[in-house]
Every structure is written in C-alpha cells, then in structure tokens.
PDB file of C-alpha atoms and ligand atoms in Angstrom:
ATOM      1  CA  MET A 112      -0.082   0.253  -0.010  1.00 46.00           C
ATOM      2  CA  ASN A 113       1.529   3.338  -1.018  1.00 46.00           C
ATOM      3  CA  LEU A 114       1.101   5.671   1.983  1.00 45.00           C
ATOM      4  CA  LYS A 115       3.498   8.413   0.368  1.00 47.00           C
ATOM      5  CA  PRO A 116       1.970  11.726   0.482  1.00 49.00           C
ATOM      6  CA  LEU A 117       1.179  12.710  -3.129  1.00 64.00           C
ATOM      7  CA  THR A 118       1.500  15.895  -5.021  1.00 78.00           C
ATOM      8  CA  LEU A 119      -1.665  16.743  -6.261  1.00 84.00           C
ATOM      9  CA  SER A 120      -2.006  18.796  -9.843  1.00 86.00           C
ATOM     10  CA  CYS A 121      -5.355  20.466  -8.547  1.00 93.00           C
ATOM     11  CA  PRO A 122      -7.225  20.643  -5.670  1.00 96.00           C
ATOM     12  CA  VAL A 123      -8.625  17.322  -4.195  1.00 97.00           C
ATOM     13  CA  ILE A 124     -11.551  17.301  -1.511  1.00 98.00           C
ATOM     14  CA  ALA A 125     -11.809  14.078   0.248  1.00 98.00           C
ATOM     15  CA  ILE A 126     -15.215  12.986   2.173  1.00 98.00           C
ATOM     16  CA  ASP A 127     -15.031   9.883   4.115  1.00 97.00           C
ATOM     17  CA  GLY A 128     -17.295   8.383   6.416  1.00 96.00           C
ATOM     18  CA  PRO A 129     -19.528   5.174   7.419  1.00 95.00           C
ATOM     19  CA  THR A 130     -22.025   3.660   4.975  1.00 91.00           C
ATOM     20  CA  ALA A 131     -25.119   5.940   4.527  1.00 91.00           C
ATOM     21  CA  SER A 132     -24.109   8.807   5.782  1.00 94.00           C
ATOM     22  CA  GLY A 133     -25.477  10.705   2.826  1.00 93.00           C
ATOM     23  CA  LYS A 134     -21.387  11.125   1.502  1.00 95.00           C
ATOM     24  CA  GLY A 135     -22.601  10.562  -2.024  1.00 93.00           C
ATOM     25  CA  THR A 136     -25.147  13.149  -2.028  1.00 94.00           C
ATOM     26  CA  VAL A 137     -22.989  15.680  -0.176  1.00 97.00           C
ATOM     27  CA  ALA A 138     -20.371  14.844  -2.117  1.00 98.00           C
ATOM     28  CA  ASN A 139     -21.956  15.285  -5.517  1.00 96.00           C
ATOM     29  CA  GLN A 140     -23.555  18.349  -4.756  1.00 97.00           C
ATOM     30  CA  VAL A 141     -20.277  19.933  -3.623  1.00 98.00           C
ATOM     31  CA  ALA A 142     -18.708  18.907  -6.943  1.00 97.00           C
ATOM     32  CA  ASP A 143     -21.412  20.561  -8.708  1.00 97.00           C
ATOM     33  CA  ALA A 144     -21.110  24.125  -6.711  1.00 97.00           C
ATOM     34  CA  LEU A 145     -17.298  23.991  -7.387  1.00 96.00           C
ATOM     35  CA  GLY A 146     -17.546  22.463 -10.863  1.00 96.00           C
ATOM     36  CA  PHE A 147     -15.443  19.770  -9.936  1.00 97.00           C
ATOM     37  CA  HIS A 148     -15.192  16.236 -10.854  1.00 96.00           C
ATOM     38  CA  TYR A 149     -16.510  13.569  -8.618  1.00 97.00           C
ATOM     39  CA  LEU A 150     -15.161  10.148  -7.885  1.00 97.00           C
ATOM     40  CA  ASP A 151     -17.399   7.543  -6.065  1.00 96.00           C
ATOM     41  CA  SER A 152     -14.879   5.129  -4.913  1.00 97.00           C
ATOM     42  CA  GLY A 153     -17.443   2.536  -3.533  1.00 97.00           C
ATOM     43  CA  ALA A 154     -18.677   1.981  -6.866  1.00 97.00           C
ATOM     44  CA  LEU A 155     -15.222   0.583  -7.769  1.00 98.00           C
ATOM     45  CA  TYR A 156     -15.566  -1.913  -4.880  1.00 98.00           C
ATOM     46  CA  ARG A 157     -19.302  -2.435  -5.909  1.00 97.00           C
ATOM     47  CA  LEU A 158     -18.130  -3.025  -9.463  1.00 98.00           C
ATOM     48  CA  THR A 159     -15.102  -5.475  -8.816  1.00 98.00           C
ATOM     49  CA  ALA A 160     -17.474  -7.629  -6.278  1.00 98.00           C
ATOM     50  CA  LEU A 161     -20.261  -7.814  -9.158  1.00 98.00           C
ATOM     51  CA  ALA A 162     -17.444  -8.502 -11.659  1.00 98.00           C
ATOM     52  CA  ALA A 163     -16.107 -11.238  -9.656  1.00 98.00           C
ATOM     53  CA  ALA A 164     -19.646 -12.758  -9.036  1.00 96.00           C
ATOM     54  CA  ARG A 165     -20.585 -12.615 -12.778  1.00 95.00           C
ATOM     55  CA  ALA A 166     -17.208 -14.344 -13.655  1.00 96.00           C
ATOM     56  CA  ASN A 167     -18.200 -17.084 -11.129  1.00 97.00           C
ATOM     57  CA  VAL A 168     -15.293 -16.069  -8.959  1.00 97.00           C
ATOM     58  CA  ALA A 169     -15.103 -16.793  -5.443  1.00 97.00           C
ATOM     59  CA  LEU A 170     -15.553 -13.347  -3.230  1.00 97.00           C
ATOM     60  CA  THR A 171     -13.091 -15.477  -0.583  1.00 95.00           C
ATOM     61  CA  ASP A 172     -10.670 -16.021  -3.469  1.00 98.00           C
ATOM     62  CA  GLU A 173      -8.568 -12.744  -2.977  1.00 98.00           C
ATOM     63  CA  VAL A 174      -5.778 -13.375  -6.007  1.00 98.00           C
ATOM     64  CA  ALA A 175      -8.882 -13.755  -8.316  1.00 98.00           C
ATOM     65  CA  VAL A 176     -10.946 -10.958  -7.213  1.00 98.00           C
ATOM     66  CA  ALA A 177      -7.561  -8.625  -7.261  1.00 98.00           C
ATOM     67  CA  GLU A 178      -7.216  -9.884 -10.706  1.00 98.00           C
ATOM     68  CA  ILE A 179     -10.620  -8.928 -11.715  1.00 98.00           C
ATOM     69  CA  ALA A 180     -10.255  -5.172  -9.820  1.00 98.00           C
ATOM     70  CA  ARG A 181      -6.926  -4.841 -12.045  1.00 97.00           C
ATOM     71  CA  ALA A 182      -8.844  -5.677 -15.436  1.00 97.00           C
ATOM     72  CA  LEU A 183     -12.274  -4.109 -14.606  1.00 97.00           C
ATOM     73  CA  GLU A 184     -13.462  -2.649 -17.780  1.00 96.00           C
ATOM     74  CA  THR A 185     -15.858   0.571 -16.267  1.00 96.00           C
ATOM     75  CA  ARG A 186     -17.198   3.785 -17.544  1.00 95.00           C
ATOM     76  CA  PHE A 187     -18.653   6.365 -15.636  1.00 93.00           C
ATOM     77  CA  THR A 188     -21.018   8.851 -17.851  1.00 89.00           C
ATOM     78  CA  GLY A 189     -22.940  11.241 -15.826  1.00 86.00           C
ATOM     79  CA  GLU A 190     -25.272   9.118 -13.552  1.00 87.00           C
ATOM     80  CA  THR A 191     -24.797   5.951 -15.728  1.00 95.00           C
ATOM     81  CA  ILE A 192     -22.249   3.262 -14.604  1.00 97.00           C
ATOM     82  CA  LEU A 193     -21.129   0.733 -17.108  1.00 97.00           C
ATOM     83  CA  LEU A 194     -18.968  -2.422 -16.845  1.00 97.00           C
ATOM     84  CA  SER A 195     -17.923  -4.349 -19.850  1.00 96.00           C
ATOM     85  CA  GLY A 196     -20.386  -2.070 -21.691  1.00 96.00           C
ATOM     86  CA  ASN A 197     -23.300  -3.235 -19.489  1.00 96.00           C
ATOM     87  CA  ASP A 198     -25.520  -0.614 -17.813  1.00 97.00           C
ATOM     88  CA  VAL A 199     -25.081  -1.740 -13.782  1.00 97.00           C
ATOM     89  CA  THR A 200     -25.839   1.853 -12.544  1.00 95.00           C
ATOM     90  CA  HIS A 201     -28.659   0.147 -10.691  1.00 92.00           C
ATOM     91  CA  ASP A 202     -27.363  -3.655 -10.080  1.00 94.00           C
ATOM     92  CA  ILE A 203     -24.418  -2.403  -8.137  1.00 95.00           C
ATOM     93  CA  ARG A 204     -26.513  -0.399  -5.586  1.00 89.00           C
ATOM     94  CA  THR A 205     -28.561  -3.338  -4.190  1.00 86.00           C
ATOM     95  CA  GLU A 206     -27.825  -4.262  -0.393  1.00 83.00           C
ATOM     96  CA  ILE A 207     -26.138  -7.448  -1.297  1.00 89.00           C
ATOM     97  CA  ALA A 208     -23.894  -5.541  -3.793  1.00 93.00           C
ATOM     98  CA  GLY A 209     -22.883  -3.180  -0.913  1.00 90.00           C
ATOM     99  CA  GLN A 210     -21.801  -6.230   1.457  1.00 90.00           C
ATOM    100  CA  ASN A 211     -20.331  -7.939  -1.113  1.00 95.00           C
ATOM    101  CA  ALA A 212     -18.304  -4.830  -1.961  1.00 96.00           C
ATOM    102  CA  SER A 213     -17.129  -4.351   1.716  1.00 92.00           C
ATOM    103  CA  LEU A 214     -16.004  -8.259   1.607  1.00 94.00           C
ATOM    104  CA  VAL A 215     -13.682  -7.455  -1.334  1.00 97.00           C
ATOM    105  CA  ALA A 216     -12.780  -4.131   0.114  1.00 96.00           C
ATOM    106  CA  ALA A 217     -10.909  -5.752   3.044  1.00 94.00           C
ATOM    107  CA  MET A 218      -8.659  -7.600   0.794  1.00 96.00           C
ATOM    108  CA  PRO A 219      -5.084  -5.729   0.974  1.00 96.00           C
ATOM    109  CA  SER A 220      -4.361  -6.940  -2.961  1.00 97.00           C
ATOM    110  CA  VAL A 221      -7.872  -5.540  -4.300  1.00 98.00           C
ATOM    111  CA  ARG A 222      -7.238  -2.132  -2.508  1.00 97.00           C
ATOM    112  CA  THR A 223      -3.861  -1.850  -4.255  1.00 97.00           C
ATOM    113  CA  ALA A 224      -5.216  -2.954  -7.408  1.00 98.00           C
ATOM    114  CA  LEU A 225      -7.672  -0.130  -7.174  1.00 98.00           C
ATOM    115  CA  LEU A 226      -5.415   2.611  -6.025  1.00 97.00           C
ATOM    116  CA  GLU A 227      -4.076   3.986  -9.219  1.00 95.00           C
ATOM    117  CA  ARG A 228      -7.464   3.778 -10.829  1.00 96.00           C
ATOM    118  CA  GLN A 229      -8.806   6.213  -8.202  1.00 97.00           C
ATOM    119  CA  ARG A 230      -5.606   8.682  -8.575  1.00 97.00           C
ATOM    120  CA  ALA A 231      -6.417   8.921 -11.988  1.00 95.00           C
ATOM    121  CA  PHE A 232      -9.635  10.583 -11.383  1.00 96.00           C
ATOM    122  CA  VAL A 233      -7.805  13.980 -10.536  1.00 96.00           C
ATOM    123  CA  GLU A 234      -8.440  16.302 -13.124  1.00 95.00           C
ATOM    124  CA  SER A 235      -8.463  20.051 -13.502  1.00 95.00           C
ATOM    125  CA  PRO A 236      -9.888  22.035 -12.021  1.00 95.00           C
ATOM    126  CA  GLY A 237     -10.348  19.845  -9.177  1.00 97.00           C
ATOM    127  CA  LEU A 238     -12.016  16.585  -7.739  1.00 98.00           C
ATOM    128  CA  VAL A 239     -14.369  15.669  -4.811  1.00 98.00           C
ATOM    129  CA  ALA A 240     -13.818  11.943  -3.763  1.00 98.00           C
ATOM    130  CA  ASP A 241     -15.637   9.993  -1.353  1.00 97.00           C
ATOM    131  CA  GLY A 242     -15.529   6.797   0.425  1.00 97.00           C
ATOM    132  CA  ARG A 243     -13.633   5.329   3.399  1.00 96.00           C
ATOM    133  CA  ASP A 244      -9.483   6.123   2.633  1.00 97.00           C
ATOM    134  CA  MET A 245      -9.840   9.176   0.550  1.00 97.00           C
ATOM    135  CA  GLY A 246      -7.911  11.418   2.952  1.00 97.00           C
ATOM    136  CA  SER A 247      -5.972   8.597   4.421  1.00 96.00           C
ATOM    137  CA  VAL A 248      -4.412   6.363   1.504  1.00 96.00           C
ATOM    138  CA  VAL A 249      -5.659   7.873  -1.949  1.00 97.00           C
ATOM    139  CA  PHE A 250      -5.455  11.347  -1.641  1.00 97.00           C
ATOM    140  CA  PRO A 251      -3.462  11.889   1.795  1.00 96.00           C
ATOM    141  CA  ALA A 252      -2.510  15.555   0.348  1.00 95.00           C
ATOM    142  CA  ALA A 253      -6.065  16.473  -0.141  1.00 97.00           C
ATOM    143  CA  VAL A 254      -6.755  20.278   0.649  1.00 96.00           C
ATOM    144  CA  VAL A 255      -9.972  19.480   2.555  1.00 97.00           C
ATOM    145  CA  LYS A 256     -10.761  16.267   4.392  1.00 98.00           C
ATOM    146  CA  VAL A 257     -13.959  15.664   5.533  1.00 98.00           C
ATOM    147  CA  PHE A 258     -15.290  12.792   8.313  1.00 97.00           C
ATOM    148  CA  LEU A 259     -19.057  12.773   7.171  1.00 97.00           C
ATOM    149  CA  THR A 260     -20.985  10.753   9.971  1.00 96.00           C
ATOM    150  CA  ALA A 261     -24.651  10.597  11.391  1.00 96.00           C
ATOM    151  CA  SER A 262     -26.153   8.236  13.922  1.00 96.00           C
ATOM    152  CA  VAL A 263     -26.676   4.656  13.080  1.00 95.00           C
ATOM    153  CA  GLU A 264     -30.233   5.420  13.673  1.00 94.00           C
ATOM    154  CA  ALA A 265     -30.480   8.428  11.114  1.00 95.00           C
ATOM    155  CA  ARG A 266     -28.416   6.598   8.803  1.00 96.00           C
ATOM    156  CA  ALA A 267     -30.837   3.631   8.753  1.00 96.00           C
ATOM    157  CA  THR A 268     -33.772   5.673   8.596  1.00 95.00           C
ATOM    158  CA  ARG A 269     -32.548   7.463   5.481  1.00 92.00           C
ATOM    159  CA  ARG A 270     -31.282   3.692   3.973  1.00 90.00           C
ATOM    160  CA  LEU A 271     -34.735   2.704   4.628  1.00 92.00           C
ATOM    161  CA  ASN A 272     -36.665   5.214   2.956  1.00 91.00           C
ATOM    162  CA  GLN A 273     -34.332   5.278   0.011  1.00 85.00           C
ATOM    163  CA  LEU A 274     -35.064   1.261  -0.246  1.00 85.00           C
ATOM    164  CA  ILE A 275     -38.841   2.243   0.088  1.00 89.00           C
ATOM    165  CA  GLN A 276     -38.771   4.769  -2.704  1.00 87.00           C
ATOM    166  CA  LYS A 277     -37.193   2.117  -4.774  1.00 81.00           C
ATOM    167  CA  GLY A 278     -40.125  -0.323  -3.975  1.00 83.00           C
ATOM    168  CA  ASN A 279     -38.081  -2.488  -2.123  1.00 78.00           C
ATOM    169  CA  PRO A 280     -39.517  -2.446   1.478  1.00 81.00           C
ATOM    170  CA  ALA A 281     -37.425  -3.474   4.443  1.00 86.00           C
ATOM    171  CA  ILE A 282     -37.668  -3.235   8.066  1.00 91.00           C
ATOM    172  CA  LEU A 283     -35.762  -0.873   9.951  1.00 94.00           C
ATOM    173  CA  GLN A 284     -34.185  -3.528  12.594  1.00 94.00           C
ATOM    174  CA  ASP A 285     -32.734  -5.231   9.637  1.00 92.00           C
ATOM    175  CA  VAL A 286     -31.304  -2.374   7.919  1.00 93.00           C
ATOM    176  CA  VAL A 287     -29.482  -1.156  11.380  1.00 95.00           C
ATOM    177  CA  LYS A 288     -28.142  -4.790  11.613  1.00 93.00           C
ATOM    178  CA  GLU A 289     -26.590  -4.399   8.113  1.00 90.00           C
ATOM    179  CA  LEU A 290     -25.361  -1.261   8.539  1.00 93.00           C
ATOM    180  CA  ARG A 291     -23.669  -2.484  12.002  1.00 94.00           C
ATOM    181  CA  ILE A 292     -22.088  -5.254  10.136  1.00 92.00           C
ATOM    182  CA  ARG A 293     -20.870  -3.237   7.616  1.00 89.00           C
ATOM    183  CA  ASP A 294     -19.600  -0.140  10.039  1.00 92.00           C
ATOM    184  CA  GLU A 295     -17.735  -3.158  11.796  1.00 93.00           C
ATOM    185  CA  ARG A 296     -16.013  -4.392   8.954  1.00 90.00           C
ATOM    186  CA  ASP A 297     -14.991  -1.237   7.343  1.00 91.00           C
ATOM    187  CA  ILE A 298     -13.836   0.060  10.740  1.00 94.00           C
ATOM    188  CA  ASN A 299     -11.881  -3.024  12.010  1.00 93.00           C
ATOM    189  CA  ARG A 300     -10.157  -4.191   8.710  1.00 92.00           C
ATOM    190  CA  PRO A 301      -6.462  -4.219   9.194  1.00 91.00           C
ATOM    191  CA  VAL A 302      -5.970  -2.252   5.717  1.00 92.00           C
ATOM    192  CA  ALA A 303      -7.143   1.284   5.129  1.00 92.00           C
ATOM    193  CA  PRO A 304      -9.965   1.159   7.854  1.00 93.00           C
ATOM    194  CA  LEU A 305     -12.282   3.886   8.306  1.00 94.00           C
ATOM    195  CA  ILE A 306     -10.874   6.269  10.494  1.00 91.00           C
ATOM    196  CA  ARG A 307     -11.652   9.927  11.326  1.00 93.00           C
ATOM    197  CA  LEU A 308      -8.206  11.493  10.775  1.00 95.00           C
ATOM    198  CA  ALA A 309      -6.961  14.128  12.975  1.00 94.00           C
ATOM    199  CA  ASP A 310      -6.534  16.458  10.310  1.00 95.00           C
ATOM    200  CA  ALA A 311     -10.314  15.783   9.040  1.00 97.00           C
ATOM    201  CA  GLN A 312     -13.449  18.004   9.702  1.00 97.00           C
ATOM    202  CA  LEU A 313     -16.062  15.974  11.477  1.00 97.00           C
ATOM    203  CA  LEU A 314     -19.176  17.155  10.251  1.00 97.00           C
ATOM    204  CA  ASP A 315     -22.325  15.163  11.714  1.00 97.00           C
ATOM    205  CA  THR A 316     -25.262  14.926   9.811  1.00 96.00           C
ATOM    206  CA  THR A 317     -27.910  13.771  12.276  1.00 96.00           C
ATOM    207  CA  GLU A 318     -29.512  16.808  12.750  1.00 95.00           C
ATOM    208  CA  ILE A 319     -29.016  18.595   9.805  1.00 95.00           C
ATOM    209  CA  SER A 320     -29.715  18.370   5.860  1.00 94.00           C
ATOM    210  CA  ALA A 321     -27.476  17.364   2.832  1.00 95.00           C
ATOM    211  CA  ASN A 322     -27.737  21.081   1.651  1.00 97.00           C
ATOM    212  CA  GLU A 323     -26.507  22.325   5.276  1.00 97.00           C
ATOM    213  CA  ALA A 324     -23.602  19.810   5.029  1.00 98.00           C
ATOM    214  CA  VAL A 325     -22.698  20.957   1.560  1.00 98.00           C
ATOM    215  CA  GLU A 326     -22.983  24.708   2.713  1.00 98.00           C
ATOM    216  CA  GLN A 327     -20.595  23.944   5.401  1.00 97.00           C
ATOM    217  CA  ILE A 328     -18.162  22.144   3.312  1.00 98.00           C
ATOM    218  CA  LEU A 329     -17.819  25.049   0.928  1.00 97.00           C
ATOM    219  CA  LYS A 330     -17.270  27.140   3.666  1.00 96.00           C
ATOM    220  CA  TRP A 331     -14.312  25.389   4.840  1.00 96.00           C
ATOM    221  CA  CYS A 332     -13.189  25.712   1.073  1.00 95.00           C
ATOM    222  CA  LYS A 333     -13.688  29.064   0.739  1.00 92.00           C
ATOM    223  CA  ASN A 334     -11.173  30.018   3.469  1.00 85.00           C
ATOM    224  CA  LEU A 335      -8.366  28.201   1.465  1.00 89.00           C
ATOM    225  CA  PRO A 336      -5.807  29.599  -0.655  1.00 85.00           C
ATOM    226  CA  ALA A 337      -6.691  26.720  -3.350  1.00 84.00           C
ATOM    227  CA  PHE A 338     -10.027  28.274  -3.729  1.00 85.00           C
ATOM    228  CA  LYS A 339      -9.210  32.102  -4.109  1.00 77.00           C
TER     229      LYS A 339
HETATM  230  O1  LIG B  64     -19.284   3.670  -0.227  1.00 90.25           O
HETATM  231  P1  LIG B  64     -20.381   2.703  -0.572  1.00 90.25           P
HETATM  232  O2  LIG B  64     -21.361   2.109   0.391  1.00 90.25           O
HETATM  233  O3  LIG B  64     -20.777   2.564  -1.978  1.00 90.25           O
HETATM  234  O4  LIG B  64     -18.902   1.565  -0.642  1.00 90.25           O
HETATM  235  C1  LIG B  64     -19.366   0.174  -0.488  1.00 90.25           C
HETATM  236  C2  LIG B  64     -18.481  -0.610   0.060  1.00 90.25           C
HETATM  237  O5  LIG B  64     -17.236  -0.464  -0.438  1.00 90.25           O
HETATM  238  C3  LIG B  64     -18.038  -0.122   1.752  1.00 90.25           C
HETATM  239  O6  LIG B  64     -19.054  -0.923   2.594  1.00 90.25           O
HETATM  240  C4  LIG B  64     -16.589  -0.551   2.173  1.00 90.25           C
HETATM  241  O7  LIG B  64     -16.305  -1.313   2.491  1.00 90.25           O
HETATM  242  C5  LIG B  64     -15.988  -0.135   0.640  1.00 90.25           C
HETATM  243  N1  LIG B  64     -15.270   0.845   0.521  1.00 90.25           N
HETATM  244  C6  LIG B  64     -13.780   1.071   0.869  1.00 90.25           C
HETATM  245  N2  LIG B  64     -13.270   1.845   0.310  1.00 90.25           N
HETATM  246  C7  LIG B  64     -13.747   3.082  -0.098  1.00 90.25           C
HETATM  247  C8  LIG B  64     -14.913   3.113  -0.670  1.00 90.25           C
HETATM  248  C9  LIG B  64     -15.551   2.034  -0.306  1.00 90.25           C
HETATM  249  O8  LIG B  64     -13.430   0.206   1.494  1.00 90.25           O
HETATM  250  N3  LIG B  64     -13.034   4.222  -0.326  1.00 90.25           N
END
C-alpha cells in the first residue's frame, strides 16, 4: 500500500465516512457547486464484487478478485455506470452488492489494484472524492478532508426511505443490523480502515440536511488559498 504523500496537480476534497452517511449526495453537490469532477470510490469496490460474481469467482479468492479489480472495464458517464459495456447502474446499488463490496474491500491486494485507478480521477479544475480512505490512503494531500457521519438510527432511516422509494420495502431493524455489520467490517479491517483523521473536519449530519452539510463544506473550502 502506497502511503507516500502525493503531490496533487489540482485541489482534491476527500469526504470519508460510514455507510449511508449521505456522502454520495453531499459529495456530488459539492462537486457541482465548485464545477469539480467527482469520484465515487465505493462504486469501484461494488463493480469489482459484481464483476467477480458474474465471472463465477468466489468472493473469498483474493488473488482472483484482485485480478478482476485490475482488469475492470468501467465507464462513468453522468449517472450511468458501465461494466464491460453493460449498464450496471442499478445492479451495483442493491444491499447485497454493498455487502459484497465490503467483503472484497477488506482484501489488501484488491485495494492496491484499485489505487492508481482512483488517483487517475484527479483532473483540473479539481476533484471531490468520497469513500472510506480518501483522506488517509488515496489522497493524503487533499486540501480539505471531511469525516461525514450520522447516528446509526439516522443513517438506517435514510437508507430505509431510499429502499422504500425504490420499491424494496424493508424493516428498520434489519437495515440497522446490516449497517452495523458493514461499519464493523470497514472500521476493523487491517488495511485502510475507516477512521477519522486528526486533520479531517468532523461533520455530523444527524440533525442537519444534506444542503446544510454542502454549505458547511463550501465554507471550509472558501477560506483556503486553493479556492481564492
Ligand atoms: O460507499 P459505498 O457504500 O458504495 O461502498 C461500498 C463498500 O465499499 C463499503 O462498505 C466499503 O467496505 C467499501 N469501500 C472502501 N473504501 C472506499 C469506498 C468503499 O472500503 N474508499
């Protein structure tokens, strides 16, 4: 794992945090407001798990899954995500796809295989990247690092509402249980665990809206030389 501080060609905003903390929505809106590019790093782990399953590779076979990660053929065009030319935008968003992503994300060689691919998203005028290790491993030189979080109950309620909207009703207790499993795995894995860095701004969205979170991040950016 490459932990050397990188020199970045343009500003990167790293937004890390647990599952269903609203990172995707907030990061997307910050990117739009600044006219920056956006990296959804979780999508790469979801794509890896999906590609492995479709190739009948066992999600426990680290060598084979890492090979799949290295060879991933993906395209992000607007909201659409393609895997080997097929639209998998919805397939990678299911609960099982998230659980499988967190299994393969715990494998060191899978993380190494995806590292440079993530760094290649840096492009002028700047990048907003969301995930678990954006500030710690992928972009340690990010100009703004945010740890976006919310209580398990708030995150589970938001996730439940998303599921209902998509026509997949679920039970709150089950959603809470799944979030706790995923949190546990993301926080306790030995490589690139989800942590709040000392130089990351803490943003708790339990009591605030996504818009308010976006405004707060933009305020932090405004005060920096890179944004003047
Ligand atoms: O963010 P999202 O829920 O789409 O991520 C799916 C899974 O991928 C997470 O539960 C986590 O295990 C993993 N992940 C990661 N590092 C990242 C982004 C996601 O380990 N930078």
